[in-house]
mmCIF file of C-alpha atoms and ligand atoms in Angstrom:
data_model
loop_
_atom_site.group_PDB
_atom_site.id
_atom_site.type_symbol
_atom_site.label_atom_id
_atom_site.label_comp_id
_atom_site.label_asym_id
_atom_site.label_seq_id
_atom_site.Cartn_x
_atom_site.Cartn_y
_atom_site.Cartn_z
ATOM 1 C CA MET A 1 26.631 -10.609 4.815
ATOM 2 C CA ARG A 2 28.790 -10.346 1.710
ATOM 3 C CA ILE A 3 27.092 -7.633 -0.369
ATOM 4 C CA ALA A 4 28.007 -6.669 -3.950
ATOM 5 C CA VAL A 5 26.994 -3.459 -5.732
ATOM 6 C CA ALA A 6 26.735 -4.021 -9.502
ATOM 7 C CA ARG A 7 27.264 -1.311 -12.100
ATOM 8 C CA GLU A 8 24.087 -0.462 -14.028
ATOM 9 C CA THR A 9 24.096 -1.301 -17.720
ATOM 10 C CA SER A 10 20.570 -0.341 -18.887
ATOM 11 C CA PRO A 11 20.733 2.455 -21.469
ATOM 12 C CA GLY A 12 20.417 5.875 -19.831
ATOM 13 C CA GLU A 13 20.500 4.523 -16.270
ATOM 14 C CA ARG A 14 22.722 6.731 -14.122
ATOM 15 C CA ARG A 15 21.706 5.654 -10.640
ATOM 16 C CA VAL A 16 23.585 3.273 -8.338
ATOM 17 C CA ALA A 17 22.050 0.930 -5.769
ATOM 18 C CA LEU A 18 24.134 2.011 -2.753
ATOM 19 C CA VAL A 19 26.014 5.271 -2.179
ATOM 20 C CA PRO A 20 29.189 5.547 -0.061
ATOM 21 C CA GLU A 21 27.229 6.722 2.991
ATOM 22 C CA ASN A 22 25.159 3.484 2.867
ATOM 23 C CA VAL A 23 28.340 1.429 2.443
ATOM 24 C CA ALA A 24 29.911 3.025 5.533
ATOM 25 C CA ARG A 25 26.819 2.219 7.579
ATOM 26 C CA LEU A 26 26.731 -1.428 6.456
ATOM 27 C CA VAL A 27 30.486 -1.896 6.967
ATOM 28 C CA LYS A 28 30.082 -0.572 10.511
ATOM 29 C CA GLN A 29 27.539 -3.336 11.047
ATOM 30 C CA GLN A 30 30.227 -5.899 10.074
ATOM 31 C CA HIS A 31 28.969 -6.591 6.540
ATOM 32 C CA GLU A 32 31.458 -7.027 3.714
ATOM 33 C CA LEU A 33 30.945 -4.717 0.730
ATOM 34 C CA ARG A 34 32.331 -5.091 -2.758
ATOM 35 C CA VAL A 35 31.575 -2.469 -5.433
ATOM 36 C CA GLU A 36 31.997 -2.886 -9.177
ATOM 37 C CA ARG A 37 34.505 -0.281 -10.319
ATOM 38 C CA GLY A 38 32.762 2.791 -11.768
ATOM 39 C CA ALA A 39 29.340 1.833 -10.341
ATOM 40 C CA GLY A 40 28.675 5.254 -8.810
ATOM 41 C CA VAL A 41 30.493 7.514 -11.258
ATOM 42 C CA ALA A 42 27.449 8.561 -13.320
ATOM 43 C CA ALA A 43 25.603 9.465 -10.106
ATOM 44 C CA GLY A 44 28.494 11.580 -8.777
ATOM 45 C CA PHE A 45 30.047 8.999 -6.426
ATOM 46 C CA PRO A 46 33.637 8.163 -7.439
ATOM 47 C CA ASP A 47 35.339 4.837 -6.689
ATOM 48 C CA GLN A 48 37.591 6.471 -4.071
ATOM 49 C CA ALA A 49 34.544 7.483 -2.020
ATOM 50 C CA TYR A 50 33.438 3.845 -1.840
ATOM 51 C CA GLU A 51 36.944 2.765 -0.851
ATOM 52 C CA ALA A 52 37.065 5.423 1.836
ATOM 53 C CA ALA A 53 33.733 4.107 3.121
ATOM 54 C CA GLY A 54 35.237 0.645 3.547
ATOM 55 C CA ALA A 55 34.264 -1.199 0.351
ATOM 56 C CA ALA A 56 36.580 -3.272 -1.816
ATOM 57 C CA LEU A 57 36.544 -2.435 -5.542
ATOM 58 C CA ALA A 58 36.552 -5.063 -8.281
ATOM 59 C CA ASP A 59 36.249 -5.091 -12.046
ATOM 60 C CA GLY A 60 33.244 -6.475 -13.891
ATOM 61 C CA PRO A 61 31.986 -9.919 -12.912
ATOM 62 C CA ALA A 62 34.726 -10.293 -10.251
ATOM 63 C CA ALA A 63 32.715 -7.858 -8.129
ATOM 64 C CA LEU A 64 29.959 -10.440 -7.774
ATOM 65 C CA GLU A 65 32.129 -13.460 -6.940
ATOM 66 C CA GLY A 66 31.188 -15.009 -3.612
ATOM 67 C CA ALA A 67 28.444 -12.438 -2.947
ATOM 68 C CA GLU A 68 25.464 -13.509 -0.847
ATOM 69 C CA VAL A 69 23.482 -10.420 -1.878
ATOM 70 C CA VAL A 70 23.770 -8.489 -5.154
ATOM 71 C CA VAL A 71 22.099 -5.078 -5.217
ATOM 72 C CA ARG A 72 21.137 -3.211 -8.379
ATOM 73 C CA VAL A 73 18.755 -0.477 -9.503
ATOM 74 C CA GLN A 74 17.388 -2.044 -12.727
ATOM 75 C CA ARG A 75 16.739 -5.689 -13.521
ATOM 76 C CA PRO A 76 19.819 -7.421 -14.993
ATOM 77 C CA SER A 77 19.938 -8.672 -18.563
ATOM 78 C CA GLU A 78 19.686 -12.428 -18.985
ATOM 79 C CA ALA A 79 23.431 -12.612 -19.616
ATOM 80 C CA GLU A 80 24.056 -10.689 -16.395
ATOM 81 C CA ALA A 81 21.634 -12.942 -14.525
ATOM 82 C CA ASP A 82 23.779 -15.906 -15.550
ATOM 83 C CA LEU A 83 26.764 -14.290 -13.796
ATOM 84 C CA LEU A 84 25.018 -14.099 -10.426
ATOM 85 C CA PRO A 85 26.463 -16.536 -7.898
ATOM 86 C CA GLN A 86 24.311 -19.669 -7.461
ATOM 87 C CA GLY A 87 22.145 -19.366 -4.368
ATOM 88 C CA ALA A 88 22.664 -15.597 -4.011
ATOM 89 C CA LEU A 89 19.945 -13.021 -3.358
ATOM 90 C CA LEU A 90 19.258 -10.315 -5.961
ATOM 91 C CA VAL A 91 17.661 -7.027 -4.866
ATOM 92 C CA ALA A 92 16.524 -4.607 -7.615
ATOM 93 C CA LEU A 93 13.599 -2.895 -9.303
ATOM 94 C CA LEU A 94 12.813 -6.150 -11.107
ATOM 95 C CA ALA A 95 9.648 -5.040 -12.916
ATOM 96 C CA PRO A 96 8.042 -8.411 -12.083
ATOM 97 C CA HIS A 97 4.852 -7.468 -13.987
ATOM 98 C CA GLN A 98 6.967 -7.054 -17.150
ATOM 99 C CA GLY A 99 7.319 -10.833 -17.433
ATOM 100 C CA GLY A 100 9.896 -12.329 -19.801
ATOM 101 C CA PRO A 101 12.212 -15.202 -19.051
ATOM 102 C CA LEU A 102 14.336 -13.377 -16.436
ATOM 103 C CA LEU A 103 12.633 -14.626 -13.278
ATOM 104 C CA ALA A 104 12.600 -18.246 -14.507
ATOM 105 C CA ARG A 105 16.281 -17.907 -15.337
ATOM 106 C CA LEU A 106 17.000 -16.706 -11.796
ATOM 107 C CA ALA A 107 14.953 -19.588 -10.395
ATOM 108 C CA ALA A 108 16.939 -22.075 -12.484
ATOM 109 C CA ARG A 109 20.159 -20.696 -10.966
ATOM 110 C CA ARG A 110 18.559 -20.938 -7.516
ATOM 111 C CA VAL A 111 19.006 -17.214 -7.121
ATOM 112 C CA SER A 112 16.371 -15.642 -4.851
ATOM 113 C CA ALA A 113 15.038 -12.222 -5.809
ATOM 114 C CA LEU A 114 13.381 -9.364 -3.945
ATOM 115 C CA ALA A 115 11.526 -6.809 -6.106
ATOM 116 C CA MET A 116 11.893 -3.283 -4.726
ATOM 117 C CA GLU A 117 8.551 -2.373 -6.356
ATOM 118 C CA LYS A 118 6.811 -4.760 -4.007
ATOM 119 C CA VAL A 119 7.685 -3.166 -0.689
ATOM 120 C CA PRO A 120 4.360 -3.172 1.168
ATOM 121 C CA ARG A 121 2.971 0.305 1.687
ATOM 122 C CA THR A 122 2.843 0.074 5.454
ATOM 123 C CA THR A 123 4.246 2.461 8.033
ATOM 124 C CA ARG A 124 6.854 -0.143 9.025
ATOM 125 C CA ALA A 125 8.187 -0.500 5.487
ATOM 126 C CA GLN A 126 8.001 3.198 4.559
ATOM 127 C CA SER A 127 11.772 3.729 4.697
ATOM 128 C CA MET A 128 12.251 0.886 2.150
ATOM 129 C CA ASP A 129 9.621 2.210 -0.268
ATOM 130 C CA ALA A 130 11.567 2.812 -3.482
ATOM 131 C CA LEU A 131 8.472 3.534 -5.577
ATOM 132 C CA SER A 132 7.686 6.486 -3.329
ATOM 133 C CA SER A 133 11.244 7.791 -3.097
ATOM 134 C CA GLN A 134 11.689 7.718 -6.867
ATOM 135 C CA ALA A 135 8.174 9.065 -7.610
ATOM 136 C CA THR A 136 8.899 12.059 -5.388
ATOM 137 C CA LEU A 137 11.854 12.978 -7.585
ATOM 138 C CA ALA A 138 9.933 12.263 -10.805
ATOM 139 C CA GLY A 139 7.178 14.652 -9.709
ATOM 140 C CA TYR A 140 9.703 17.384 -8.960
ATOM 141 C CA LYS A 141 11.616 16.905 -12.208
ATOM 142 C CA ALA A 142 8.456 16.742 -14.354
ATOM 143 C CA VAL A 143 7.689 20.355 -13.448
ATOM 144 C CA LEU A 144 11.221 21.471 -14.323
ATOM 145 C CA VAL A 145 11.066 19.646 -17.664
ATOM 146 C CA GLY A 146 7.692 21.257 -18.391
ATOM 147 C CA ALA A 147 8.856 24.719 -17.301
ATOM 148 C CA ASN A 148 11.883 24.378 -19.549
ATOM 149 C CA ALA A 149 9.701 23.611 -22.569
ATOM 150 C CA LEU A 150 7.309 26.535 -21.953
ATOM 151 C CA PRO A 151 7.718 29.776 -23.895
ATOM 152 C CA ARG A 152 6.848 31.645 -20.690
ATOM 153 C CA ILE A 153 8.018 31.871 -17.089
ATOM 154 C CA LEU A 154 6.031 30.488 -14.157
ATOM 155 C CA PRO A 155 5.926 33.257 -11.536
ATOM 156 C CA MET A 156 4.156 36.573 -11.623
ATOM 157 C CA MET A 157 6.716 39.295 -12.182
ATOM 158 C CA THR A 158 6.238 43.010 -11.738
ATOM 159 C CA THR A 159 8.893 45.030 -13.523
ATOM 160 C CA ALA A 160 9.363 48.430 -15.144
ATOM 161 C CA ALA A 161 8.654 46.646 -18.421
ATOM 162 C CA GLY A 162 5.236 45.591 -17.212
ATOM 163 C CA THR A 163 3.594 42.888 -15.114
ATOM 164 C CA LEU A 164 3.706 39.261 -16.203
ATOM 165 C CA ALA A 165 0.829 37.027 -15.158
ATOM 166 C CA PRO A 166 1.746 33.770 -13.411
ATOM 167 C CA ALA A 167 1.474 30.520 -15.360
ATOM 168 C CA LYS A 168 -1.418 28.183 -14.623
ATOM 169 C CA ALA A 169 -0.379 24.625 -13.835
ATOM 170 C CA PHE A 170 -2.712 21.632 -13.490
ATOM 171 C CA VAL A 171 -1.664 18.342 -11.904
ATOM 172 C CA VAL A 172 -3.754 15.258 -12.669
ATOM 173 C CA GLY A 173 -3.298 12.482 -10.100
ATOM 174 C CA ALA A 174 -2.181 13.760 -6.701
ATOM 175 C CA GLY A 175 -0.360 10.722 -5.275
ATOM 176 C CA VAL A 176 3.299 10.771 -4.325
ATOM 177 C CA ALA A 177 4.576 12.221 -7.645
ATOM 178 C CA GLY A 178 1.599 14.555 -8.098
ATOM 179 C CA LEU A 179 1.887 16.135 -4.653
ATOM 180 C CA GLN A 180 5.579 16.818 -5.250
ATOM 181 C CA ALA A 181 4.731 18.295 -8.678
ATOM 182 C CA ILE A 182 2.181 20.593 -7.005
ATOM 183 C CA ALA A 183 4.712 21.725 -4.393
ATOM 184 C CA THR A 184 7.381 22.343 -7.044
ATOM 185 C CA ALA A 185 5.082 24.293 -9.376
ATOM 186 C CA ARG A 186 3.943 26.396 -6.406
ATOM 187 C CA ARG A 187 7.548 27.114 -5.381
ATOM 188 C CA LEU A 188 8.249 28.265 -8.928
ATOM 189 C CA GLY A 189 5.341 30.683 -8.671
ATOM 190 C CA ALA A 190 2.626 29.055 -10.780
ATOM 191 C CA VAL A 191 -1.044 29.126 -9.852
ATOM 192 C CA VAL A 192 -1.732 25.434 -9.316
ATOM 193 C CA SER A 193 -4.838 23.253 -9.464
ATOM 194 C CA ALA A 194 -5.123 19.485 -9.195
ATOM 195 C CA PHE A 195 -7.511 16.577 -9.576
ATOM 196 C CA ASP A 196 -7.589 13.043 -8.227
ATOM 197 C CA VAL A 197 -10.260 10.378 -7.994
ATOM 198 C CA ARG A 198 -9.468 9.729 -4.327
ATOM 199 C CA PRO A 199 -11.367 12.359 -2.361
ATOM 200 C CA VAL A 200 -9.011 12.087 0.644
ATOM 201 C CA VAL A 201 -6.416 13.860 -1.466
ATOM 202 C CA LYS A 202 -8.376 17.116 -1.622
ATOM 203 C CA GLU A 203 -7.136 18.338 1.748
ATOM 204 C CA GLN A 204 -3.513 17.471 0.924
ATOM 205 C CA VAL A 205 -3.777 19.391 -2.352
ATOM 206 C CA GLN A 206 -5.247 22.425 -0.611
ATOM 207 C CA SER A 207 -2.651 22.337 2.155
ATOM 208 C CA LEU A 208 0.005 22.769 -0.547
ATOM 209 C CA GLY A 209 -1.723 25.954 -1.700
ATOM 210 C CA ALA A 210 -3.363 24.490 -4.808
ATOM 211 C CA SER A 211 -7.063 24.352 -5.640
ATOM 212 C CA PHE A 212 -8.907 21.057 -6.130
ATOM 213 C CA VAL A 213 -10.976 20.496 -9.261
ATOM 214 C CA GLU A 214 -14.251 18.987 -8.051
ATOM 215 C CA VAL A 215 -16.155 16.341 -9.973
ATOM 216 C CA GLN A 216 -19.531 15.383 -8.521
ATOM 217 C CA GLU A 217 -19.848 11.856 -7.131
ATOM 218 C CA VAL A 218 -16.522 10.485 -8.205
ATOM 219 C CA THR A 219 -14.709 8.370 -5.657
ATOM 220 C CA ALA A 220 -12.471 5.524 -6.690
ATOM 221 C CA GLU A 221 -10.506 4.608 -3.601
ATOM 222 C CA GLY A 222 -9.304 0.992 -3.940
ATOM 223 C CA ALA A 223 -7.269 -1.342 -1.764
ATOM 224 C CA GLY A 224 -4.098 -0.152 -0.023
ATOM 225 C CA GLY A 225 -4.847 3.555 -0.547
ATOM 226 C CA TYR A 226 -4.550 3.202 -4.335
ATOM 227 C CA ALA A 227 -7.122 4.207 -6.940
ATOM 228 C CA LYS A 228 -9.312 1.781 -8.855
ATOM 229 C CA GLU A 229 -10.707 2.066 -12.350
ATOM 230 C CA LEU A 230 -13.685 4.370 -12.887
ATOM 231 C CA GLY A 231 -17.050 3.193 -14.151
ATOM 232 C CA ALA A 232 -18.233 4.503 -17.546
ATOM 233 C CA SER A 233 -20.437 7.319 -16.228
ATOM 234 C CA GLU A 234 -17.818 8.445 -13.692
ATOM 235 C CA GLN A 235 -15.169 8.446 -16.415
ATOM 236 C CA GLU A 236 -17.455 10.607 -18.580
ATOM 237 C CA ARG A 237 -17.939 13.154 -15.772
ATOM 238 C CA VAL A 238 -14.180 13.218 -15.093
ATOM 239 C CA LEU A 239 -13.349 13.787 -18.761
ATOM 240 C CA GLY A 240 -15.979 16.558 -18.939
ATOM 241 C CA ALA A 241 -14.472 18.340 -15.927
ATOM 242 C CA ILE A 242 -10.912 17.997 -17.212
ATOM 243 C CA ALA A 243 -11.930 19.217 -20.695
ATOM 244 C CA ALA A 244 -13.517 22.352 -19.220
ATOM 245 C CA HIS A 245 -10.520 23.050 -16.981
ATOM 246 C CA VAL A 246 -7.563 22.218 -19.204
ATOM 247 C CA LYS A 247 -8.373 24.765 -21.946
ATOM 248 C CA ASP A 248 -6.988 27.552 -19.846
ATOM 249 C CA MET A 249 -3.828 25.791 -18.568
ATOM 250 C CA ASP A 250 -0.222 26.539 -19.534
ATOM 251 C CA LEU A 251 1.377 23.462 -17.954
ATOM 252 C CA VAL A 252 -0.297 20.118 -17.292
ATOM 253 C CA VAL A 253 1.497 17.320 -15.407
ATOM 254 C CA THR A 254 -0.281 13.960 -15.422
ATOM 255 C CA THR A 255 0.658 11.227 -12.949
ATOM 256 C CA ALA A 256 -2.498 9.063 -12.736
ATOM 257 C CA GLN A 257 -1.879 5.332 -12.316
ATOM 258 C CA ILE A 258 -3.864 2.280 -11.304
ATOM 259 C CA PRO A 259 -1.695 -0.563 -9.962
ATOM 260 C CA GLY A 260 -1.443 -3.473 -12.398
ATOM 261 C CA ARG A 261 -3.582 -1.725 -15.057
ATOM 262 C CA PRO A 262 -2.770 0.518 -18.007
ATOM 263 C CA ALA A 263 -2.745 4.207 -17.042
ATOM 264 C CA PRO A 264 -6.206 5.831 -17.273
ATOM 265 C CA ARG A 265 -6.810 7.994 -20.375
ATOM 266 C CA LEU A 266 -7.596 11.457 -19.106
ATOM 267 C CA LEU A 267 -6.465 13.866 -21.829
ATOM 268 C CA THR A 268 -7.881 13.330 -25.315
ATOM 269 C CA ALA A 269 -6.440 14.705 -28.551
ATOM 270 C CA ASP A 270 -9.399 17.119 -28.709
ATOM 271 C CA MET A 271 -8.550 18.467 -25.262
ATOM 272 C CA ILE A 272 -4.959 19.059 -26.356
ATOM 273 C CA ARG A 273 -6.202 20.923 -29.447
ATOM 274 C CA SER A 274 -8.406 23.111 -27.200
ATOM 275 C CA MET A 275 -5.359 24.376 -25.283
ATOM 276 C CA ARG A 276 -3.441 27.548 -26.147
ATOM 277 C CA PRO A 277 -0.484 27.092 -28.499
ATOM 278 C CA GLY A 278 2.747 27.018 -26.490
ATOM 279 C CA SER A 279 1.172 25.050 -23.642
ATOM 280 C CA VAL A 280 2.983 21.960 -22.408
ATOM 281 C CA VAL A 281 1.829 18.586 -21.115
ATOM 282 C CA VAL A 282 4.245 16.332 -19.208
ATOM 283 C CA ASP A 283 2.871 12.795 -19.030
ATOM 284 C CA LEU A 284 4.551 10.891 -16.191
ATOM 285 C CA ALA A 285 2.422 7.840 -16.965
ATOM 286 C CA ALA A 286 4.157 7.445 -20.364
ATOM 287 C CA GLU A 287 5.757 4.170 -19.248
ATOM 288 C CA SER A 288 2.411 2.527 -18.513
ATOM 289 C CA GLY A 289 0.560 3.684 -21.626
ATOM 290 C CA GLY A 290 0.156 7.384 -20.888
ATOM 291 C CA ASN A 291 -2.644 9.536 -19.469
ATOM 292 C CA CYS A 292 -2.757 11.517 -22.711
ATOM 293 C CA GLU A 293 -3.951 10.048 -25.989
ATOM 294 C CA LEU A 294 -1.079 11.704 -27.898
ATOM 295 C CA THR A 295 1.792 10.651 -25.623
ATOM 296 C CA ARG A 296 4.653 8.735 -27.184
ATOM 297 C CA PRO A 297 7.029 7.291 -24.557
ATOM 298 C CA GLY A 298 10.372 9.068 -24.544
ATOM 299 C CA GLU A 299 9.319 11.547 -27.235
ATOM 300 C CA ALA A 300 7.973 15.075 -27.687
ATOM 301 C CA VAL A 301 4.807 15.333 -29.790
ATOM 302 C CA VAL A 302 3.594 18.744 -30.968
ATOM 303 C CA GLU A 303 -0.112 19.038 -31.815
ATOM 304 C CA ALA A 304 -1.694 22.374 -32.707
ATOM 305 C CA GLY A 305 1.249 24.139 -31.042
ATOM 306 C CA VAL A 306 0.866 22.178 -27.780
ATOM 307 C CA THR A 307 3.867 20.066 -26.743
ATOM 308 C CA VAL A 308 3.178 16.670 -25.181
ATOM 309 C CA LEU A 309 6.222 15.175 -23.449
ATOM 310 C CA GLY A 310 6.444 11.544 -22.354
ATOM 311 C CA PRO A 311 9.711 11.448 -20.394
ATOM 312 C CA LEU A 312 11.063 8.080 -19.273
ATOM 313 C CA ASN A 313 13.003 7.351 -16.096
ATOM 314 C CA LEU A 314 13.115 10.908 -14.743
ATOM 315 C CA PRO A 315 14.695 9.772 -11.432
ATOM 316 C CA SER A 316 17.787 8.796 -13.427
ATOM 317 C CA THR A 317 18.129 12.437 -14.547
ATOM 318 C CA VAL A 318 18.767 13.407 -10.893
ATOM 319 C CA PRO A 319 20.978 10.402 -10.158
ATOM 320 C CA PHE A 320 22.773 11.822 -7.124
ATOM 321 C CA HIS A 321 19.683 12.260 -4.993
ATOM 322 C CA ALA A 322 17.807 9.369 -6.614
ATOM 323 C CA SER A 323 20.677 7.042 -5.644
ATOM 324 C CA GLN A 324 20.879 8.549 -2.174
ATOM 325 C CA MET A 325 17.186 7.820 -1.608
ATOM 326 C CA TYR A 326 17.164 4.400 -3.312
ATOM 327 C CA GLY A 327 20.352 3.492 -1.433
ATOM 328 C CA ARG A 328 18.671 4.347 1.863
ATOM 329 C CA ASN A 329 15.686 2.180 0.870
ATOM 330 C CA VAL A 330 18.009 -0.755 0.035
ATOM 331 C CA THR A 331 20.095 -0.293 3.183
ATOM 332 C CA THR A 332 17.033 -0.400 5.423
ATOM 333 C CA LEU A 333 15.891 -3.555 3.631
ATOM 334 C CA LEU A 334 19.318 -5.201 4.075
ATOM 335 C CA GLN A 335 19.248 -4.349 7.762
ATOM 336 C CA HIS A 336 15.786 -5.901 7.947
ATOM 337 C CA LEU A 337 17.122 -9.109 6.348
ATOM 338 C CA ALA A 338 20.170 -9.434 8.619
ATOM 339 C CA LYS A 339 19.477 -11.445 11.747
ATOM 340 C CA ASP A 340 22.542 -11.575 14.034
ATOM 341 C CA GLY A 341 24.605 -10.469 11.049
ATOM 342 C CA ARG A 342 23.414 -13.316 8.786
ATOM 343 C CA LEU A 343 21.067 -13.190 5.810
ATOM 344 C CA VAL A 344 17.645 -14.628 6.665
ATOM 345 C CA LEU A 345 15.006 -14.833 3.916
ATOM 346 C CA ASP A 346 11.746 -15.615 5.673
ATOM 347 C CA PRO A 347 8.819 -15.943 3.225
ATOM 348 C CA GLN A 348 6.464 -15.669 6.238
ATOM 349 C CA ASP A 349 7.797 -12.209 7.098
ATOM 350 C CA GLU A 350 5.304 -9.482 6.129
ATOM 351 C CA ILE A 351 7.874 -7.408 4.208
ATOM 352 C CA THR A 352 10.190 -10.119 2.829
ATOM 353 C CA GLY A 353 7.247 -12.339 1.828
ATOM 354 C CA ALA A 354 5.579 -9.527 -0.143
ATOM 355 C CA MET A 355 8.773 -8.747 -2.069
ATOM 356 C CA LEU A 356 10.068 -12.265 -2.691
ATOM 357 C CA VAL A 357 9.404 -12.992 -6.384
ATOM 358 C CA VAL A 358 11.873 -15.893 -6.785
ATOM 359 C CA HIS A 359 12.813 -18.353 -4.031
ATOM 360 C CA ASP A 360 13.857 -21.984 -3.649
ATOM 361 C CA GLY A 361 14.045 -22.450 -7.415
ATOM 362 C CA GLN A 362 10.466 -21.207 -7.924
ATOM 363 C CA VAL A 363 8.956 -18.049 -9.405
ATOM 364 C CA ARG A 364 6.363 -16.943 -6.828
ATOM 365 C CA GLY A 365 3.014 -15.594 -8.031
HETATM 366 P P1 LIG B 1 -0.091 5.761 -8.074
HETATM 367 O O1 LIG B 1 1.244 6.071 -8.660
HETATM 368 O O2 LIG B 1 -0.659 4.395 -8.230
HETATM 369 O O3 LIG B 1 -1.160 6.787 -8.695
HETATM 370 C C1 LIG B 1 -0.935 8.177 -8.738
HETATM 371 C C2 LIG B 1 -2.235 8.914 -8.468
HETATM 372 O O4 LIG B 1 -3.118 8.781 -9.590
HETATM 373 C C3 LIG B 1 -3.009 8.398 -7.255
HETATM 374 O O5 LIG B 1 -3.167 9.450 -6.337
HETATM 375 C C4 LIG B 1 -4.338 7.938 -7.851
HETATM 376 O O6 LIG B 1 -5.424 8.146 -6.974
HETATM 377 C C5 LIG B 1 -4.435 8.817 -9.084
HETATM 378 N N1 LIG B 1 -5.410 8.361 -10.109
HETATM 379 C C6 LIG B 1 -5.684 7.108 -10.540
HETATM 380 N N2 LIG B 1 -6.664 7.127 -11.474
HETATM 381 C C7 LIG B 1 -7.004 8.432 -11.665
HETATM 382 C C8 LIG B 1 -7.928 9.104 -12.509
HETATM 383 N N3 LIG B 1 -8.723 8.437 -13.346
HETATM 384 N N4 LIG B 1 -8.007 10.442 -12.431
HETATM 385 C C9 LIG B 1 -7.211 11.137 -11.582
HETATM 386 N N5 LIG B 1 -6.299 10.560 -10.774
HETATM 387 C C10 LIG B 1 -6.202 9.226 -10.799
HETATM 388 O O7 LIG B 1 -0.152 6.078 -6.526
HETATM 389 P P2 LIG B 1 0.993 6.547 -5.513
HETATM 390 O O8 LIG B 1 1.300 7.963 -5.770
HETATM 391 O O9 LIG B 1 2.121 5.599 -5.563
HETATM 392 O O10 LIG B 1 0.296 6.392 -4.084
HETATM 393 C C11 LIG B 1 -1.078 6.367 -3.883
HETATM 394 C C12 LIG B 1 -1.428 6.410 -2.399
HETATM 395 O O11 LIG B 1 -0.639 5.535 -1.599
HETATM 396 C C13 LIG B 1 -1.245 7.756 -1.770
HETATM 397 O O12 LIG B 1 -2.328 7.964 -0.905
HETATM 398 C C14 LIG B 1 -0.023 7.643 -0.943
HETATM 399 O O13 LIG B 1 -0.023 8.570 0.128
HETATM 400 C C15 LIG B 1 -0.175 6.248 -0.468
HETATM 401 N N6 LIG B 1 1.146 5.749 -0.051
HETATM 402 C C16 LIG B 1 1.289 5.232 1.224
HETATM 403 C C17 LIG B 1 2.532 4.788 1.632
HETATM 404 C C18 LIG B 1 2.744 4.220 3.009
HETATM 405 O O14 LIG B 1 1.855 4.260 3.811
HETATM 406 N N7 LIG B 1 3.918 3.665 3.280
HETATM 407 C C19 LIG B 1 3.616 4.849 0.778
HETATM 408 C C20 LIG B 1 3.431 5.390 -0.502
HETATM 409 C C21 LIG B 1 2.168 5.826 -0.902
#
C-alpha cells in the first residue's frame, strides 16, 4: 500500500498519525511510506527519524500525491479534503457526529473514510481503539492540570515544619479516563474516591485503592458496556450524593459521558459554591457540553474561589506518547486492511464496516 502521513493543521494539534517506529514496521511489510515534511516535529519526531525508518519526505500537498491511504489525527479542512487523491482512503478522528459538509465532500471525490472513533469496542479491535488510548492520557493529564492549579500539594507530608494532610480527590465517571485519573491521583498521594453509574466499575475503583461513592438503586449500564441516561429520580439521588460528597473535596475530575448524547450534568453551580475556596474542578467532558454547570470549554472559570477548568484536547499536550499510542492504533488498523499486501476495504468486515463512514461515493449512516 502507498501510505501518506499528513501534517496536522488544526490549531493546537501537536500529534502525528504515525511515528517512526510505526513507519519502520510498515516498510518492513513492503508498504511504501511518504511523510509530509515536519509532520512529527511538534510531537518530538524529527524528519530524519522518519527517513531513517524508511519513509520518503515530501513538502505539502506533494506528500499526498499517488497515496492509496492518507492517515491523519484530526479531520482535514474542506480545502485539505479537496487535495486528497481521488479514490484514496482517509483514516482519521473524523468526528462523524459533528456533521458539516466534510463527509459529503469526501464522497463527491470518491474518497473512502474510516473514522478512528468508530473502532468497535471488542477484544479483537482493542489494539486499534484510539478513543481508549487517548482517553487514558487525558485522564492522567487532567490530574496533573488540576494539581498544578491547586494551592496545596497532594500527598501527606511529615516534616519538621509539621504534618500536611493529603488532598482529597474525587473522580466522577470511572471509565477509561476516570480509572487513569484515579491511578494518577493515588500515585501523587491523594486520598481518592470515585462514582460511576455502572455498578461493575465499583470493584475496579476499589482495586486502584480508591473508595466508591454509593448511591442506592442507581444502575445505568447500556449497550456495549457504556452508560445510558438516568431517569429523573435516579438523577436526583445521584445529584444528592454528589452534593453531599463534593463539599469536602480539594480536586474533582469529571469524565462522565454518554455516547451520542450531551454529557450528563453532575456538578451544579450551588455545589461548586459549597466547596472550599482554592478547590479545583477539571471537567474532561468540556468538549461535549461539560459535567459541570459552570464549565466553559477551553477556559478557567473562578466561582467563589473555586476554579473550574474545561481543558480541550489534553492528549495533544502529551504529543509524544499520544502519537505513539495513536500510531500503534493506526498501524494495527492498516495491517488489518492489507490482504496480501493490498488494500481491501470490506464493508462486511466487522471492524472495517463499523468504521467506514464514506464509501463508494456515499456517506454511510
Ligand atoms: P465514556 O467515555 O462513554 O464514559 C466515561 C464514564 O462516564 C463511563 O464509565 C460511564 O459509565 C460514566 N458515566 C456516564 N454517565 C454518568 C453519570 N451520570 N454519573 C457518573 N458517571 C457516568 O466511556 P469509556 O471510558 O470510553 O468506556 C466505558 C466502558 O467501555 C468501560 O467499561 C470500558 O472498560 C469499556 N471499554 C471496553 C473496550 C474493549 O472491550 N475493547 C474498550 C474501551 C472501553
